[in-house]
Every structure is written in C-alpha cells, then in structure tokens.
mmCIF file of C-alpha atoms in Angstrom:
data_model
loop_
_atom_site.group_PDB
_atom_site.id
_atom_site.type_symbol
_atom_site.label_atom_id
_atom_site.label_comp_id
_atom_site.label_asym_id
_atom_site.label_seq_id
_atom_site.Cartn_x
_atom_site.Cartn_y
_atom_site.Cartn_z
ATOM 1 C CA MET A 1 1.647 -1.655 -0.839
ATOM 2 C CA ILE A 2 2.220 -5.197 -0.723
ATOM 3 C CA THR A 3 5.467 -6.814 -0.584
ATOM 4 C CA ALA A 4 6.450 -10.105 -2.482
ATOM 5 C CA PRO A 5 9.055 -12.335 -1.220
ATOM 6 C CA GLY A 6 12.407 -10.870 -1.888
ATOM 7 C CA GLY A 7 11.084 -7.584 -1.056
ATOM 8 C CA ASN A 8 9.573 -6.568 -4.639
ATOM 9 C CA PRO A 9 6.837 -4.009 -4.045
ATOM 10 C CA LEU A 10 3.181 -5.060 -5.595
ATOM 11 C CA SER A 11 0.272 -2.775 -5.806
ATOM 12 C CA ASP A 12 -2.851 -3.433 -3.898
ATOM 13 C CA PRO A 13 -5.519 -5.060 -5.890
ATOM 14 C CA VAL A 14 -7.550 -2.397 -7.784
ATOM 15 C CA LYS A 15 -10.992 -1.950 -6.460
ATOM 16 C CA PRO A 16 -13.622 -1.551 -9.357
ATOM 17 C CA GLU A 17 -14.472 1.947 -8.077
ATOM 18 C CA GLU A 18 -10.672 2.959 -8.408
ATOM 19 C CA LYS A 19 -10.170 1.274 -11.648
ATOM 20 C CA GLU A 20 -8.831 3.853 -14.284
ATOM 21 C CA LYS A 21 -11.739 3.954 -17.210
ATOM 22 C CA LYS A 22 -8.957 3.334 -19.966
ATOM 23 C CA MET A 23 -8.957 -0.564 -20.494
ATOM 24 C CA THR A 24 -5.541 -2.176 -20.962
ATOM 25 C CA ILE A 25 -4.888 -5.388 -22.453
ATOM 26 C CA LEU A 26 -2.466 -7.656 -21.358
ATOM 27 C CA THR A 27 -0.035 -9.084 -23.675
ATOM 28 C CA ALA A 28 2.538 -11.964 -23.381
ATOM 29 C CA ILE A 29 5.738 -11.618 -24.913
ATOM 30 C CA HIS A 30 6.583 -15.271 -25.016
ATOM 31 C CA ALA A 31 10.123 -14.996 -26.113
ATOM 32 C CA ASN A 32 11.035 -13.071 -22.992
ATOM 33 C CA CYS A 33 9.488 -15.778 -20.457
ATOM 34 C CA SER A 34 11.813 -17.835 -18.185
ATOM 35 C CA GLY A 35 9.322 -19.688 -16.772
ATOM 36 C CA CYS A 36 10.184 -18.200 -13.371
ATOM 37 C CA GLY A 37 6.398 -17.970 -12.200
ATOM 38 C CA THR A 38 7.072 -14.521 -10.315
ATOM 39 C CA CYS A 39 3.721 -13.417 -12.412
ATOM 40 C CA ARG A 40 1.911 -16.293 -10.742
ATOM 41 C CA LEU A 41 2.914 -15.394 -7.421
ATOM 42 C CA ALA A 42 2.488 -11.836 -7.597
ATOM 43 C CA CYS A 43 -0.879 -12.466 -8.827
ATOM 44 C CA ALA A 44 -1.986 -14.862 -5.951
ATOM 45 C CA ILE A 45 -0.613 -12.364 -3.365
ATOM 46 C CA ALA A 46 -2.405 -9.312 -4.896
ATOM 47 C CA ASN A 47 -5.710 -11.026 -5.232
ATOM 48 C CA ARG A 48 -5.938 -13.920 -2.778
ATOM 49 C CA ARG A 49 -3.531 -12.657 -0.352
ATOM 50 C CA GLU A 50 -1.798 -16.101 -0.318
ATOM 51 C CA VAL A 51 1.724 -17.067 -1.306
ATOM 52 C CA ASN A 52 0.199 -20.022 -3.602
ATOM 53 C CA PRO A 53 0.934 -19.820 -7.282
ATOM 54 C CA ALA A 54 -2.032 -22.206 -8.010
ATOM 55 C CA LEU A 55 -4.308 -19.275 -6.949
ATOM 56 C CA ALA A 56 -3.156 -17.194 -9.957
ATOM 57 C CA ALA A 57 -5.414 -16.339 -12.713
ATOM 58 C CA LEU A 58 -2.870 -16.815 -15.366
ATOM 59 C CA CYS A 59 -0.880 -20.022 -16.539
ATOM 60 C CA ILE A 60 2.616 -20.597 -17.821
ATOM 61 C CA ASP A 61 2.908 -23.855 -20.081
ATOM 62 C CA ALA A 62 6.529 -25.160 -20.549
ATOM 63 C CA ARG A 63 6.962 -26.838 -24.136
ATOM 64 C CA PHE A 64 9.987 -29.115 -23.793
ATOM 65 C CA PRO A 65 11.993 -30.594 -25.101
ATOM 66 C CA GLU A 66 10.479 -29.173 -28.299
ATOM 67 C CA PRO A 67 10.415 -26.265 -29.179
ATOM 68 C CA GLY A 68 12.168 -25.427 -25.980
ATOM 69 C CA ASP A 69 10.028 -22.386 -24.822
ATOM 70 C CA TYR A 70 7.480 -21.128 -22.456
ATOM 71 C CA ARG A 71 3.928 -19.802 -23.494
ATOM 72 C CA ILE A 72 1.925 -17.449 -21.163
ATOM 73 C CA ARG A 73 -1.903 -17.767 -21.032
ATOM 74 C CA LEU A 74 -3.544 -14.432 -19.988
ATOM 75 C CA CYS A 75 -7.065 -13.456 -19.677
ATOM 76 C CA ASP A 76 -8.017 -10.842 -22.521
ATOM 77 C CA GLN A 77 -11.204 -9.910 -21.125
ATOM 78 C CA CYS A 78 -13.020 -11.390 -24.025
ATOM 79 C CA GLY A 79 -16.324 -11.841 -22.123
ATOM 80 C CA ALA A 80 -16.829 -15.671 -22.891
ATOM 81 C CA CYS A 81 -17.189 -16.307 -19.272
ATOM 82 C CA ALA A 82 -20.070 -13.715 -18.794
ATOM 83 C CA ALA A 83 -21.856 -14.768 -21.764
ATOM 84 C CA VAL A 84 -22.426 -18.328 -20.245
ATOM 85 C CA CYS A 85 -23.189 -17.333 -16.737
ATOM 86 C CA PRO A 86 -26.535 -18.430 -15.750
ATOM 87 C CA ALA A 87 -26.533 -16.063 -12.477
ATOM 88 C CA GLU A 88 -25.237 -13.276 -14.284
ATOM 89 C CA ALA A 89 -22.631 -12.886 -11.626
ATOM 90 C CA ILE A 90 -19.829 -11.782 -14.501
ATOM 91 C CA LYS A 91 -20.096 -8.428 -15.585
ATOM 92 C CA ALA A 92 -17.575 -5.674 -17.371
ATOM 93 C CA ASP A 93 -16.462 -2.937 -15.036
ATOM 94 C CA ASP A 94 -16.125 0.707 -16.459
ATOM 95 C CA GLY A 95 -12.567 -0.389 -17.392
ATOM 96 C CA GLY A 96 -13.881 -3.456 -19.596
ATOM 97 C CA VAL A 97 -12.605 -6.070 -16.631
ATOM 98 C CA TYR A 98 -14.884 -8.918 -16.497
ATOM 99 C CA ARG A 99 -15.251 -9.543 -12.554
ATOM 100 C CA ILE A 100 -17.122 -12.086 -10.553
ATOM 101 C CA ASP A 101 -19.546 -11.219 -8.176
ATOM 102 C CA GLU A 102 -18.690 -13.876 -5.199
ATOM 103 C CA ALA A 103 -22.220 -13.044 -3.681
ATOM 104 C CA ILE A 104 -24.125 -14.036 -6.706
ATOM 105 C CA CYS A 105 -21.807 -16.749 -8.323
ATOM 106 C CA THR A 106 -23.361 -20.249 -7.800
ATOM 107 C CA GLY A 107 -20.173 -22.237 -8.485
ATOM 108 C CA CYS A 108 -21.684 -23.866 -11.510
ATOM 109 C CA LEU A 109 -18.426 -23.383 -13.454
ATOM 110 C CA GLU A 110 -19.817 -22.824 -16.753
ATOM 111 C CA CYS A 111 -17.103 -19.902 -16.996
ATOM 112 C CA VAL A 112 -14.321 -22.072 -16.447
ATOM 113 C CA GLU A 113 -15.450 -24.517 -19.447
ATOM 114 C CA ALA A 114 -16.101 -21.238 -21.623
ATOM 115 C CA CYS A 115 -12.814 -19.435 -20.942
ATOM 116 C CA PRO A 116 -10.791 -20.135 -24.344
ATOM 117 C CA GLU A 117 -7.618 -19.602 -22.593
ATOM 118 C CA GLY A 118 -8.410 -21.699 -19.823
ATOM 119 C CA VAL A 119 -7.530 -19.049 -17.313
ATOM 120 C CA VAL A 120 -10.628 -19.032 -15.445
ATOM 121 C CA ALA A 121 -10.282 -21.717 -12.821
ATOM 122 C CA VAL A 122 -11.303 -23.267 -9.423
ATOM 123 C CA THR A 123 -9.022 -24.475 -6.691
ATOM 124 C CA ARG A 124 -9.556 -26.897 -3.880
ATOM 125 C CA SER A 125 -9.410 -23.858 -1.540
ATOM 126 C CA THR A 126 -12.483 -22.262 -3.264
ATOM 127 C CA SER A 127 -15.631 -23.081 -5.187
ATOM 128 C CA ILE A 128 -15.885 -19.661 -6.626
ATOM 129 C CA PRO A 129 -13.989 -19.271 -10.022
ATOM 130 C CA ILE A 130 -10.754 -17.020 -9.976
ATOM 131 C CA LYS A 131 -10.144 -14.796 -13.021
ATOM 132 C CA CYS A 132 -8.116 -11.869 -13.846
ATOM 133 C CA THR A 133 -8.830 -8.791 -12.082
ATOM 134 C CA GLY A 134 -6.849 -6.285 -14.153
ATOM 135 C CA CYS A 135 -4.624 -5.441 -11.283
ATOM 136 C CA LEU A 136 -1.224 -5.619 -13.311
ATOM 137 C CA ALA A 137 0.631 -7.265 -10.318
ATOM 138 C CA CYS A 138 2.253 -9.838 -12.988
ATOM 139 C CA VAL A 139 3.159 -6.843 -15.167
ATOM 140 C CA GLU A 140 4.826 -5.146 -12.377
ATOM 141 C CA VAL A 141 7.122 -7.865 -11.263
ATOM 142 C CA CYS A 142 7.765 -9.718 -14.353
ATOM 143 C CA PRO A 143 11.757 -9.614 -14.460
ATOM 144 C CA ARG A 144 12.073 -10.073 -18.319
ATOM 145 C CA ASP A 145 8.828 -7.797 -19.189
ATOM 146 C CA ALA A 146 7.044 -10.924 -20.663
ATOM 147 C CA ILE A 147 3.834 -9.715 -19.633
ATOM 148 C CA GLN A 148 2.960 -6.037 -20.753
ATOM 149 C CA ALA A 149 -0.050 -3.990 -20.407
ATOM 150 C CA LEU A 150 -1.182 -2.181 -23.457
ATOM 151 C CA PRO A 151 -3.910 0.151 -24.090
ATOM 152 C CA ALA A 152 -6.748 -1.391 -25.527
ATOM 153 C CA ALA A 153 -7.814 -0.003 -28.905
ATOM 154 C CA GLY A 154 -10.541 2.375 -29.514
#
C-alpha cells in the first residue's frame, strides 16, 4: 500500500498479470471537479513513484473566467496510440488496458500525437511516453468523486 501526502492510502500499481479481466472505463463527472489535482498526484505516485503531477496520465483543464469550470481529460483505452505505434510497443492486456512496453518503445512519440484526449505524454524526465495503466489511484483519492470507474459495456 502506498500512502499519498496527508496519509490517504493508494493501491499499488496493478500489474498486468493481476489485472481483473473485466474492463472498466474511467469517466469524468466534470461538475464535481474542484481542480484540486489530487487525482494527478495519486497517478504520479502510484505509477511513477514520484510526487510530481506532471507525470500523471490525466489532465485537468481550467476554463476561466467563462464558463468557470474544470474539465478532466482521461484515457478511454480507445487504442489510437497502439494503432500508430511502429514498434508495436503498445498492446491491450487481458483487461483491455493499453500498455506501453518500455523495452520495445523507441520513443518516436507517434502515440502522443495520435491520442485524441491528449493524455499520452512525455516529460523532461523520460523519453518513453506515459499513459494510463488502469490502476484506479485517481478514482480512489478524488475527494469529490469527479472520476469514476464504470464497467465497460459488453
């Protein structure tokens, strides 16, 4: 168990072999978002072991002064990143989560350009793209339930 600042527990990242076979989809309830960024911090800690929201695989856009709200951008596991990867380094696991195999990734960044939500990203600290691993740390820590995990249809 990982603990975020303030003592909130986070689950350890889910390893592909431990991932439940039933896929869940992350859904944003934008009206609930306060823009606090706890979800981004939890994501970075759970997946990168760093207290650095810039390493999160989700984004929060502030829209001020009009309409005066926050919009959460999440990976919906659409597979656009995998479709353009020339090294075939991105594949769906048994739970439907697309994962980047860092040993195969060449760092070409085609996946970053292809992501329709703009949540596959690289940072200054890594040349390998970062994307959602389906760990649900963001869901677990959101104080306003602005991010929810729902079962995928089918």
